[in-house]
Structures are given as C-alpha cells and as structure tokens.
CSV table of C-alpha atoms in Angstrom, one decimal:
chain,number,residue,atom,x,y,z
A,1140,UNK,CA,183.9,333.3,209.4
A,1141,UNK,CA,187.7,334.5,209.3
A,1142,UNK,CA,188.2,337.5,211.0
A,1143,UNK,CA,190.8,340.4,209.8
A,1144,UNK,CA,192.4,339.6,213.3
A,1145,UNK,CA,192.9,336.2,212.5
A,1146,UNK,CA,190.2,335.1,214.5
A,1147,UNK,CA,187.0,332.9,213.5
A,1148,UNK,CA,183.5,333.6,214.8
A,1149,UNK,CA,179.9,332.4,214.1
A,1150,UNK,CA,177.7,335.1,213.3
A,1151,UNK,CA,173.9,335.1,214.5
A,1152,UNK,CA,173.2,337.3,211.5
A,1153,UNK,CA,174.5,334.4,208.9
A,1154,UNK,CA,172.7,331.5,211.3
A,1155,UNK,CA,169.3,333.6,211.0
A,1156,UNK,CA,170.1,333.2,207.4
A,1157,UNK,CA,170.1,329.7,207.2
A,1158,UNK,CA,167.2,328.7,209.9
A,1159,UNK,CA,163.7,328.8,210.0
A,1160,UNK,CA,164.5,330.1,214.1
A,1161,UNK,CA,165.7,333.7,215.1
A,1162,UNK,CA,168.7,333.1,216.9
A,1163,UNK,CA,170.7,336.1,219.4
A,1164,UNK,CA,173.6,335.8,220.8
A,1165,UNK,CA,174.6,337.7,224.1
A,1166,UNK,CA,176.8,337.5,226.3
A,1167,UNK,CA,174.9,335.7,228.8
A,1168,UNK,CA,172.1,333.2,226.9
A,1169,UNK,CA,171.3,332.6,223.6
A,1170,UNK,CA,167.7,333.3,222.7
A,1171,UNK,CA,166.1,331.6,219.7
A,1172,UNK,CA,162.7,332.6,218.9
A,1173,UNK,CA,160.0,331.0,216.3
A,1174,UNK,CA,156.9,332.8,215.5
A,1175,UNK,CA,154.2,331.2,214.0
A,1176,UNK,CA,150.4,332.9,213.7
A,1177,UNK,CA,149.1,329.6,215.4
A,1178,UNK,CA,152.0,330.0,218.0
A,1179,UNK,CA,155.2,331.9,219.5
A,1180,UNK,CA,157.9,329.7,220.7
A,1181,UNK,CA,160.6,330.8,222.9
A,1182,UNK,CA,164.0,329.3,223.9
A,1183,UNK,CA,166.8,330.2,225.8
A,1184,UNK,CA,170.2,328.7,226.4
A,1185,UNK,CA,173.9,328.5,226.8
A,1186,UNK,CA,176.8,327.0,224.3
A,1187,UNK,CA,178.7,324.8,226.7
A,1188,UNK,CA,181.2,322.2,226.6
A,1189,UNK,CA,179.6,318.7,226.2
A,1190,UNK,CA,181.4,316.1,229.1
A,1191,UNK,CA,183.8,314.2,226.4
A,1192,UNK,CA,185.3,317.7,226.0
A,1193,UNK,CA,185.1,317.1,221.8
A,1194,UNK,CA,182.4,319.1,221.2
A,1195,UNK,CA,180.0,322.3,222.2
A,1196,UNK,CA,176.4,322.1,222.0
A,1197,UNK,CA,173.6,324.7,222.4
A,1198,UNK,CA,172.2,323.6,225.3
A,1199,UNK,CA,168.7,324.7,226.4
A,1200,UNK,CA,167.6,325.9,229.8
A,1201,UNK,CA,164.3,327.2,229.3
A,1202,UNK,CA,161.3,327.3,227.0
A,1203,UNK,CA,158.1,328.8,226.4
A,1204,UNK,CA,155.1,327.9,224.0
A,1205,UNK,CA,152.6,331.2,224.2
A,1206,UNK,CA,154.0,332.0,227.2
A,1207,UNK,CA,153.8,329.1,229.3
A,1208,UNK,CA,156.7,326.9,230.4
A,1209,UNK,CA,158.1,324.2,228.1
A,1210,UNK,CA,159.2,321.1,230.6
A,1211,UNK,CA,162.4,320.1,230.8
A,1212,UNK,CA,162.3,316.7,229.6
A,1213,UNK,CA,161.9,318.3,226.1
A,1214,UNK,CA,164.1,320.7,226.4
A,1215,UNK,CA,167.0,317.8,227.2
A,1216,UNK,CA,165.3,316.3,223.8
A,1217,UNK,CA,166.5,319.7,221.5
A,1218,UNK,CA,170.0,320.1,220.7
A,1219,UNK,CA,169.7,323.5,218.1
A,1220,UNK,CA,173.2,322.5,217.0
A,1221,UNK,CA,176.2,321.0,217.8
A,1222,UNK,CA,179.9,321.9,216.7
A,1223,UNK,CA,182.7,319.2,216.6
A,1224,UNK,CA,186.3,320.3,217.6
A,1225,UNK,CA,187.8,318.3,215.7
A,1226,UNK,CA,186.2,319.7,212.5
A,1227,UNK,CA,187.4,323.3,214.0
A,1228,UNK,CA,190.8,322.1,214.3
A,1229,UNK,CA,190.8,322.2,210.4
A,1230,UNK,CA,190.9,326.2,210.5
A,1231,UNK,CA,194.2,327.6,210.6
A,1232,UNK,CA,195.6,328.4,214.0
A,1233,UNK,CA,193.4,326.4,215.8
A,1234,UNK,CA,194.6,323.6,217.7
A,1235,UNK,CA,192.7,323.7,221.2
A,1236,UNK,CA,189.5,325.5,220.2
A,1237,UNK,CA,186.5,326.0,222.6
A,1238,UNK,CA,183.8,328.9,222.0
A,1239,UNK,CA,182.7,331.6,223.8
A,1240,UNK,CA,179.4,333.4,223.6
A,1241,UNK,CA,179.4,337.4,222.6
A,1242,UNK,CA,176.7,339.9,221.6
A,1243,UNK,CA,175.9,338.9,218.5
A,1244,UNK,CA,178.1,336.0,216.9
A,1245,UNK,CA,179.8,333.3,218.9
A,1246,UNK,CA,183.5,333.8,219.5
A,1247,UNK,CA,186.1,330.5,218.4
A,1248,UNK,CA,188.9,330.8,221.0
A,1249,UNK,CA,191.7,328.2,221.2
A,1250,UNK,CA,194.1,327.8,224.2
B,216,UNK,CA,150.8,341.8,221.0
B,217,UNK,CA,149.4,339.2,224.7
B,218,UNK,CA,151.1,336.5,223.3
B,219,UNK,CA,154.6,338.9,223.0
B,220,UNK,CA,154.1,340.2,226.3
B,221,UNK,CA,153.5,337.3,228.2
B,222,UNK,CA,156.4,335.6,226.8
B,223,UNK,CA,158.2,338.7,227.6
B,224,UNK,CA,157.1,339.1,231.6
B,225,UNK,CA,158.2,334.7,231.3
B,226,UNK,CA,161.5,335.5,230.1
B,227,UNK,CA,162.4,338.3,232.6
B,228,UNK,CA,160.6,336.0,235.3
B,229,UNK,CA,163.1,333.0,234.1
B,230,UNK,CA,166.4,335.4,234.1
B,231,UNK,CA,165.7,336.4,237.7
B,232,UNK,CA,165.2,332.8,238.8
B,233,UNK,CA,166.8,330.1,236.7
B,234,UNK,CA,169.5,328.1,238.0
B,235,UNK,CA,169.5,325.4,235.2
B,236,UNK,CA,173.1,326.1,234.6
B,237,UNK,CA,175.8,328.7,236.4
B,238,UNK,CA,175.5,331.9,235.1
B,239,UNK,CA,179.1,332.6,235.5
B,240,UNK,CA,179.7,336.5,235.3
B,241,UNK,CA,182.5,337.5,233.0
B,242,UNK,CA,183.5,340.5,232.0
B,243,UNK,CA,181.6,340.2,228.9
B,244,UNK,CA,177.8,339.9,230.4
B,245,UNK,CA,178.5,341.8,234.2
B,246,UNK,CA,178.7,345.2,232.4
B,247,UNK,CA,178.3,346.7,229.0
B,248,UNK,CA,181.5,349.0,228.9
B,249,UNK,CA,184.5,347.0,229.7
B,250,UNK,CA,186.1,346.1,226.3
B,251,UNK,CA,189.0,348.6,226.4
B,252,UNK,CA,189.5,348.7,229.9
B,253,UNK,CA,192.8,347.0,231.3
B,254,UNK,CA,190.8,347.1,234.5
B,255,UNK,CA,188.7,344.0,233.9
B,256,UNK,CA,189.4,341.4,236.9
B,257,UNK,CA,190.0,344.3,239.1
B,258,UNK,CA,186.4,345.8,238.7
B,259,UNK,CA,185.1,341.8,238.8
B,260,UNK,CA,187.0,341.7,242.2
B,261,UNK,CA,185.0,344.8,243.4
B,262,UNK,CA,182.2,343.6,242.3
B,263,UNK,CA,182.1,340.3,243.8
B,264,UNK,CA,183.2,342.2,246.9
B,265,UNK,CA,179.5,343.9,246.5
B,266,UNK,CA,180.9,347.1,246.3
B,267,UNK,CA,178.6,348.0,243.2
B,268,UNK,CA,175.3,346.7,244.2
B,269,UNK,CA,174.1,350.0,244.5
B,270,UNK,CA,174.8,351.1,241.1
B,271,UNK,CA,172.0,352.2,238.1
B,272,UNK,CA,170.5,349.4,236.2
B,273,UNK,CA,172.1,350.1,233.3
B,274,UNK,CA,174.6,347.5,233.6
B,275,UNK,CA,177.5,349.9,232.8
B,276,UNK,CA,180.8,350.7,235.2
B,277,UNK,CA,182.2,353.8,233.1
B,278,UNK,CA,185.7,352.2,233.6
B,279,UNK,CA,187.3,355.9,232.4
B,280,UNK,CA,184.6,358.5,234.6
B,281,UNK,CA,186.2,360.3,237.7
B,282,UNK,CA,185.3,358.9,240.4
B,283,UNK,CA,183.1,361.3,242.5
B,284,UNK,CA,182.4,361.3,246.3
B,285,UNK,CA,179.0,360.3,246.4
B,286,UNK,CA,179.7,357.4,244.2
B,287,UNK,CA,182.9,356.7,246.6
B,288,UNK,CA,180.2,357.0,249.5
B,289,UNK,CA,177.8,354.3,247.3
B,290,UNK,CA,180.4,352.2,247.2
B,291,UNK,CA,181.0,352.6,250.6
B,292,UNK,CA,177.6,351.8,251.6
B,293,UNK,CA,176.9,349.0,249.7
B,294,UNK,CA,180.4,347.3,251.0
B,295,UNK,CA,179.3,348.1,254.5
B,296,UNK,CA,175.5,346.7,253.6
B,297,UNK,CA,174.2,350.1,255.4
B,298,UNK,CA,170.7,350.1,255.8
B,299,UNK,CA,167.6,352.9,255.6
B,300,UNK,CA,167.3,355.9,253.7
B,301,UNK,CA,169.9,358.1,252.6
B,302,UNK,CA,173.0,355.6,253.1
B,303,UNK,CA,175.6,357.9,251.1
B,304,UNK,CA,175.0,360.3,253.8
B,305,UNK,CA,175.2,358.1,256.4
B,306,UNK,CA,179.0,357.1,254.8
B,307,UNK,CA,179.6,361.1,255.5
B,308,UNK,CA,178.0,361.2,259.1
B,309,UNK,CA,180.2,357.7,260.2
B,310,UNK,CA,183.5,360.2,259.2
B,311,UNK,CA,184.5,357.6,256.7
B,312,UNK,CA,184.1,360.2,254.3
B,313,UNK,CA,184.3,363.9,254.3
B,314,UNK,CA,181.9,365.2,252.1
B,315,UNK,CA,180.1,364.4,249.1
B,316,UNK,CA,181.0,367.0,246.7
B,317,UNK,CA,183.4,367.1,244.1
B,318,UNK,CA,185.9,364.4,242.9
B,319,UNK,CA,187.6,362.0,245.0
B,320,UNK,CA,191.2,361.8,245.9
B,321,UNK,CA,193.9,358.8,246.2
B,322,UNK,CA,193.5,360.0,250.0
B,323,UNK,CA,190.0,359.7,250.4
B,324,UNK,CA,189.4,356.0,249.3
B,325,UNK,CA,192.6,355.5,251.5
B,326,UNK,CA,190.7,357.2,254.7
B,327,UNK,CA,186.6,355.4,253.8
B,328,UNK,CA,188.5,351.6,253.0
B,329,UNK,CA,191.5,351.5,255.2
B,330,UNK,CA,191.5,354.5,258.3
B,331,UNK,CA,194.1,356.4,256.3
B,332,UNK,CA,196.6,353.8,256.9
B,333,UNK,CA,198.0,353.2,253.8
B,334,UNK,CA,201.5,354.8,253.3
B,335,UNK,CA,200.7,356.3,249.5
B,336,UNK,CA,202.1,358.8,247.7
B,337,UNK,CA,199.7,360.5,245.1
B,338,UNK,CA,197.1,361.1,248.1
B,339,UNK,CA,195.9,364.4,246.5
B,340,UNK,CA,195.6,362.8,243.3
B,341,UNK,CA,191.9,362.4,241.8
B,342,UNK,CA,191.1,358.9,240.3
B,343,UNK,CA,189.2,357.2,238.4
B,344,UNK,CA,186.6,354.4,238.6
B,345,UNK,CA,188.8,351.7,237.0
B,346,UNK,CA,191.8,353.3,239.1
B,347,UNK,CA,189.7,352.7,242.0
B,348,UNK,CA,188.8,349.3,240.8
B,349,UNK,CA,192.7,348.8,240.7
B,350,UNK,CA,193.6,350.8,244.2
B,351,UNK,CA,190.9,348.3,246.2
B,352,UNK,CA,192.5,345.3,244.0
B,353,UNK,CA,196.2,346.0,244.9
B,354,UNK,CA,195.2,346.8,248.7
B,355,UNK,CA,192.2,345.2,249.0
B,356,UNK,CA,193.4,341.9,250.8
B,357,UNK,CA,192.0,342.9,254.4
B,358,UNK,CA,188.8,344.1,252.4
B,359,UNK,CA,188.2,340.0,251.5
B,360,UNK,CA,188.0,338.8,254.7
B,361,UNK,CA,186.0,341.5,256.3
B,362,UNK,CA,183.1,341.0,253.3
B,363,UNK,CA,183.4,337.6,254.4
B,364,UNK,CA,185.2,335.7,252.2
B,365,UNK,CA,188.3,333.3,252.7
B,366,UNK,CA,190.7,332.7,250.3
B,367,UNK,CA,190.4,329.2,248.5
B,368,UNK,CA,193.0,326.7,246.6
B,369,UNK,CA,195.3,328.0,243.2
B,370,UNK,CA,196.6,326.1,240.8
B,371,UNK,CA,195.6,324.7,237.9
B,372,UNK,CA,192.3,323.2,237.5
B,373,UNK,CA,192.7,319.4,237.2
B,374,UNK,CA,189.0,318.3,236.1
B,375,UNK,CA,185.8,319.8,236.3
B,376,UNK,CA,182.6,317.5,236.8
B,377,UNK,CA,179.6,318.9,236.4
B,378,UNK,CA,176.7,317.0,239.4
B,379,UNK,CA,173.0,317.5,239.4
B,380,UNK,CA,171.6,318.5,242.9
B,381,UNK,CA,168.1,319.9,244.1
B,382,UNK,CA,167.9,323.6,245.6
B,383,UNK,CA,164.5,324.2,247.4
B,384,UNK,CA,163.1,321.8,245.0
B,385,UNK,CA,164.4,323.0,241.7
B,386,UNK,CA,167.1,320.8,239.6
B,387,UNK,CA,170.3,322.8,239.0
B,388,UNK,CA,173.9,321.6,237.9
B,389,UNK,CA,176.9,322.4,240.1
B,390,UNK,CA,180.3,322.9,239.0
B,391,UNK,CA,182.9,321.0,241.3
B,392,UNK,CA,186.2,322.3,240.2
B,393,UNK,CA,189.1,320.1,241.3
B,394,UNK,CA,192.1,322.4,241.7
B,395,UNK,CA,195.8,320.1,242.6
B,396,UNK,CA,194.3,318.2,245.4
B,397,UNK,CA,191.3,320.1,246.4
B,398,UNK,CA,187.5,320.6,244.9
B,399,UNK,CA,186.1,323.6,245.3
B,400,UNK,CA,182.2,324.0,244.1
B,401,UNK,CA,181.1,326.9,241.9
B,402,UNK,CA,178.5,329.0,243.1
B,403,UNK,CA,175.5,329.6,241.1
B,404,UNK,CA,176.1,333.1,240.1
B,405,UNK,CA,179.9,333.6,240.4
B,406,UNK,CA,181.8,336.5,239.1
B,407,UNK,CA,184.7,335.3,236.7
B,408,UNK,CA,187.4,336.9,235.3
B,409,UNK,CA,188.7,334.2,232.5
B,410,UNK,CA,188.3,334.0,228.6
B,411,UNK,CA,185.0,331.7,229.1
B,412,UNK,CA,182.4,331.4,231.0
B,413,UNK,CA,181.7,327.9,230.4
B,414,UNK,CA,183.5,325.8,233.6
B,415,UNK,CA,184.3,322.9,231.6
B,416,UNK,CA,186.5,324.7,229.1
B,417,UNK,CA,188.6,325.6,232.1
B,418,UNK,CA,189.9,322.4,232.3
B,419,UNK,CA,194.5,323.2,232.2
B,420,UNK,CA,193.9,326.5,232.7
B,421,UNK,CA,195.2,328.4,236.3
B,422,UNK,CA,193.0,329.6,239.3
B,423,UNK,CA,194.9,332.6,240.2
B,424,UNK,CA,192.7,333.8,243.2
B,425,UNK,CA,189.3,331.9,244.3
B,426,UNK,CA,187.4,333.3,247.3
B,427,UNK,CA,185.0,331.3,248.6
B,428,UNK,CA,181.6,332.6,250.8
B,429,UNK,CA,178.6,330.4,252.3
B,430,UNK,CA,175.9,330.5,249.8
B,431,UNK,CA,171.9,329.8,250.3
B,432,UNK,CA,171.7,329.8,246.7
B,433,UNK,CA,173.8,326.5,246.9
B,434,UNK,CA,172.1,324.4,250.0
B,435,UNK,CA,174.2,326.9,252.3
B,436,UNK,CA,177.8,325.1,251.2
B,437,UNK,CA,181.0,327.3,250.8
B,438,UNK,CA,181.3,328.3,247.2
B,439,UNK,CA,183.4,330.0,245.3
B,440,UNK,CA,181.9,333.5,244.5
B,441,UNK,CA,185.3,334.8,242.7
B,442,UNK,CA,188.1,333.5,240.4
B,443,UNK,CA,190.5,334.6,238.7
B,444,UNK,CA,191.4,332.1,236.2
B,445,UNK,CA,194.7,332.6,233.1
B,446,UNK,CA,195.1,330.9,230.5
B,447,UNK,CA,199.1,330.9,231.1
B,448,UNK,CA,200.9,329.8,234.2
B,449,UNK,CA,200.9,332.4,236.8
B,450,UNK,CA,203.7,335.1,237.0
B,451,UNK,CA,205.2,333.2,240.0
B,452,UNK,CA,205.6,329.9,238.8
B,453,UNK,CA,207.2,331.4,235.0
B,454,UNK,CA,209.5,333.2,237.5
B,455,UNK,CA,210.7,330.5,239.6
B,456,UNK,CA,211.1,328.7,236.1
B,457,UNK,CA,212.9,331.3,235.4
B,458,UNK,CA,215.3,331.6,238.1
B,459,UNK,CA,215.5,327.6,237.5
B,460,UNK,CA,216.9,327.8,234.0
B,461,UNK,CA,219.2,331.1,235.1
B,462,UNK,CA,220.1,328.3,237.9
B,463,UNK,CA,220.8,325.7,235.2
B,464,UNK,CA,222.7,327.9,233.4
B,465,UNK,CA,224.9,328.4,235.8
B,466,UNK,CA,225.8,325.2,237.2
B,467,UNK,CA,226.4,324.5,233.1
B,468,UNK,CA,228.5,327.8,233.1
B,469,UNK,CA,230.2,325.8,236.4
B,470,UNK,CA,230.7,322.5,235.1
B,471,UNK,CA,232.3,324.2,231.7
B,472,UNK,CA,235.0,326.0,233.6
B,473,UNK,CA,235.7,322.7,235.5
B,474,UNK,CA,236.0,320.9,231.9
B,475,UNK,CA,238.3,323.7,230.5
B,476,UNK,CA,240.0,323.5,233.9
B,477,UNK,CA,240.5,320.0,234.3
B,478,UNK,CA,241.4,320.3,230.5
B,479,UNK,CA,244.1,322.4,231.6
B,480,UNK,CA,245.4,320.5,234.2
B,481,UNK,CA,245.9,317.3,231.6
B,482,UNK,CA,247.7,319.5,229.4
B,483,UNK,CA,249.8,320.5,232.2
B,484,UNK,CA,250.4,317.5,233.8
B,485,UNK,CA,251.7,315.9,229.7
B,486,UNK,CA,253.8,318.7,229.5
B,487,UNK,CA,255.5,318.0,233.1
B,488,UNK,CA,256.0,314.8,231.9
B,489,UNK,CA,257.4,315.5,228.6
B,490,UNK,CA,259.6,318.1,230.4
B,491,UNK,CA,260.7,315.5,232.7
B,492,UNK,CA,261.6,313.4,229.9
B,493,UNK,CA,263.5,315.4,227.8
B,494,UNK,CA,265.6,316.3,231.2
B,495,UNK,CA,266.0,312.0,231.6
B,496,UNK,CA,267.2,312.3,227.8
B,497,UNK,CA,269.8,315.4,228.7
B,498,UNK,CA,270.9,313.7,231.9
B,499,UNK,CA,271.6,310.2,230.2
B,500,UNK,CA,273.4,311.7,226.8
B,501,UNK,CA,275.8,313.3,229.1
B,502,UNK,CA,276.4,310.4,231.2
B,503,UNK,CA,277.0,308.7,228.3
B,504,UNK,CA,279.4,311.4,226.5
B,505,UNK,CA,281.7,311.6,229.7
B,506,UNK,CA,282.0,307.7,229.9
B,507,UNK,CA,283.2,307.2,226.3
C-alpha cells in the first residue's frame, strides 16, 4: 500500500482482512492468533531475511495450542507467508527492498 | 477465559526467555517514544551502557523531559551497578552528586560521569534527557571501557551467516557478522541503532561503532552488545573522498596550466623561428642589393 510519503507498507489491518489468522505487527514479533471453540492457537515470530537474500519470510519462533508449547519441528514446517524481492522491485522506487517490522503494518525499505 | 490466560502467562513466559532468534533492539521496540527524537543512537548507546536499567516499565525514555537529579542519580546508580536499598541516595552520599532536588545542570552530569573534568561551557545550563543521551555520547568514550566494553572492528559488513549453536541446552541462532577482515558474533539481545533489525539485511551497509562485552547468554564468548550501523558510508571515508576528488582536481587544474604553458612555449618557440627567418630573409636581400 503506497504511502503519501512515497513509501509502501503492508498493513496488519488489510492482512486480517484476507486470513482466517489475526495477525499484529510490533516492533519486536509478530503475533498471529487463531481462535477456534475446540481450540486457541498461538504463534509468534519475526519477518527476516531468508539466506539467498531474495526473499523475507515470516518466520516462527514459538507456538502454543491451549497454552502448551508447539515443538519446533512444526514450527520450521509453517511459513505464514513469504514475499519475493524481486516482485517488490516492480513498485516504483524500489530497487534494493528489504522489510522491516513496525507497530502495526510492515514497513518496505530499500537501500 | 483459562484457555486465554494460560496462553497469556506462555507468551510473557516465552518473551522473557526465547532465544530462537536475536532480538536485536532498535530504536523501534527498546522504547515507545523515540520517533521524533534526533537523539536515537545516542540514547541506544546509553542504554547499552546500562545506564537505564533502573528506569519504569513503561518502556518510554521521554526523549524531550528535563532531566531531574534523582533521575541523573538513577542513572548513576544503575551505571555504577550500586547495590541495596536507596541507591539514588547512595549517588548523593559518594559526592558524585549534590543533591537530589530540582533539575540537573550541564555541570552536574559533568561532576557524577567525569570528576568535573570536562572543560564545558554551558555548565549552568539545565538539559534534557535526550541532551544527556547526546552529552554521555559525545564524551562518553572513557564511559565504554569502564562498563566493560572494548571497542570492536568498523567497516562495512562483508557477509552475515547466520550458525545454529546450543546455550544451556536450548537451540538458538547466532549472527556472525564479518566486518573487512574480521567476524564479530551478535549477542543475543543487542542494542542496534540501524534501519532493521534483521542482521541479514545488513549485508553492504557500515558498522560505525561496535562494542563488544563477554556474554553468558552466548556460551561466555565476546559479543557485540552495541552497533551503530548506516546505511551510507561514514562521514570519514565521504571526506577523505572528498579531499581525494578536491586532490584530483587540482593536479587536473596542474596539468591544464602545464598544457596552456607548454602551449605557450611552442607558440613562442614558432615565432622565434619565424622571427629568425624573416631576419635570414632581410640579411640576404641586402647582401644581394649591395652586390648587384
């Protein structure tokens, strides 16, 4: 979403929109949330860099199902979302993008 | 509502203790209130120096507040790691400070951080907590090496490679940061000031200042606790490029005069020659008049 600025950012607001998941954005962590009467599911993360540098992914850290601790081999298993460079480098301005994490929306930066 | 609050207590539980990932500090999760503060790295620098562990809860800094005694004397305290109860008036009783009432001066964070010795000029000025933040900054290097800390490689950051290791039996990732010819290792729970606080994205950019303190956190290894990292080349470097373009321009400037003057001399030298000519011409034509 284009800002007046000229900047682009990802809102949680619109994502909340288009998932079945609560999602937050802070600062620090993401936290995704998915209530269910049978169940509460909790997730927290961080959007980071993935290794070939092309990409960032949602990547999760912890997890909770009613409380109790997911295990981290399904954790590694969920990706929430990933978002390509490349396809970023289509917006205006934008030629070395990477994203940063703010409260409420995730930030596209480009150095 | 159980479910809620169990999840809740898990959550807090899992912020106090994770170490999945660093949790690089920026000043975009340390506090709440630094968005319009030029002040940023400068109260990340006295943070990481531990002058604020003393401070509320409420994860704010109020950048633009005067800075009051007793907070001075907090500060103070928490550098110094003072122990028992009342430390603030402890800070008072040591004579580092004078009292804890009213605002503090220039003068008096001069006399608790550095014996008075600084040679300043607006002494009996009052500041405030970002102005402190930026005193402490600009004096501040004797301050980084008392708290413990040595200063660690600049430059710009080569590669970072992210390794898996085991801290008291729990799987975390480490950041090893190479920086021109040396790796420095992140520590768990640095304090950042740069535009992200994911290492990997700092890949070209420049480590302006990196301190570096033993960590248990991190297996006891030395790790870096502070960075200041820029997108642009540091000041330094644009003004030695500078001064090598002014350079360059110059020695063009030079070798244009030496053109034009060598220019000169050709034209000079044609002329002689021409001159010397015409004279040959003169001489012979009246040689040649007198003979007939």
């Amino acid at each position: 979403m284009a800002q007046p600025d000229g900047t682009y950012r990802l809102s949680g607001e619109w994502l909340n929109t288009e998932s079945d998941l609560s999602y937050y954005f802070r600062a620090d962590h993401v936290y995704m949330v998915y209530e269910r009467p049978e169940g509460h599911v909790i997730l927290i993360g961080q959007v980071l860099q993935n290794k070939d540098g092309q990409s960032a992914s949602l990547i999760l850290e912890e997890g909770f199902y009613n409380g109790f601790f997911l295990p981290k081999e399904l954790l590694e298993e969920l990706i929430p979302f990933t978002l390509s460079y490349e396809t970023l480098k289509n917006l205006d301005g934008v030629e070395q993008p990477y994203l940063t994490q703010k409260d409420g929306y995730l930030q596209l930066q480009t150095k | 509502m159980w479910k809620k609050i169990v999840s809740i207590c898990a959550v807090l539980f899992i912020l106090i203790t994770s170490q999945a990932h660093a949790h690089v500090m920026n000043a975009d999760n340390a506090y709440n209130d630094l968005n319009y503060t030029e002040a940023k790295g400068e109260i990340l620098f006295i943070t990481a120096l531990g002058m604020t562990n003393s401070q509320d809860e409420t994860a704010t800094f109020r950048p633009n507040d005067s800075l009051a005694m007793e907070e001075l004397a907090e500060f103070v305290a928490a550098y110094y790691h003072l122990e028992g109860e009342n430390t603030v008036q402890q800070v008072v009783e040591k004579g580092w400070i004078s009292s804890l009432k009213g605002n503090a001066t220039f003068a008096d964070v001069n006399e608790a951080f550095f014996a008075g010795e600084l040679a300043i000029e607006n002494g009996s000025e009052s500041l405030t907590r970002e102005a402190f933040a930026m005193f402490i900054s600009e004096h501040g290097s004797s301050l980084i090496e008392e708290a413990g800390f040595t200063e660690g490689p600049v430059g710009q950051v080569e590669a970072v490679e992210q390794k898996e290791i085991s801290v008291d039996g729990k799987d975390t990732h480490q950041y090893h940061i190479q920086i021109g010819d040396e790796t420095i290792i992140l520590a768990a729970h640095p304090y950042v000031d740069a535009p992200s606080v994911d290492p990997t994205v700092w890949e070209g950019m420049y480590v302006t200042t990196s301190l570096l303190m033993e960590d248990p956190h991190d297996n006891g290894e030395e790790v870096a606790q502070f960075l200041s990292i820029s997108e642009d080349p540091p000041v330094q470097e644009q003004v030695v490029e500078e001064e090598t373009s002014s350079i360059d321009e110059e020695s063009k400037k030079e070798t244009a005069e030496v053109v034009e003057e060598e220019k000169g001399n050709h034209y000079a030298n044609w002329l002689f020659i021409g001159l010397v000519v015409v004279v040959v011409f003169i001489v012979v034509g009246l040689y040649m008049k007198k003979r007939n």
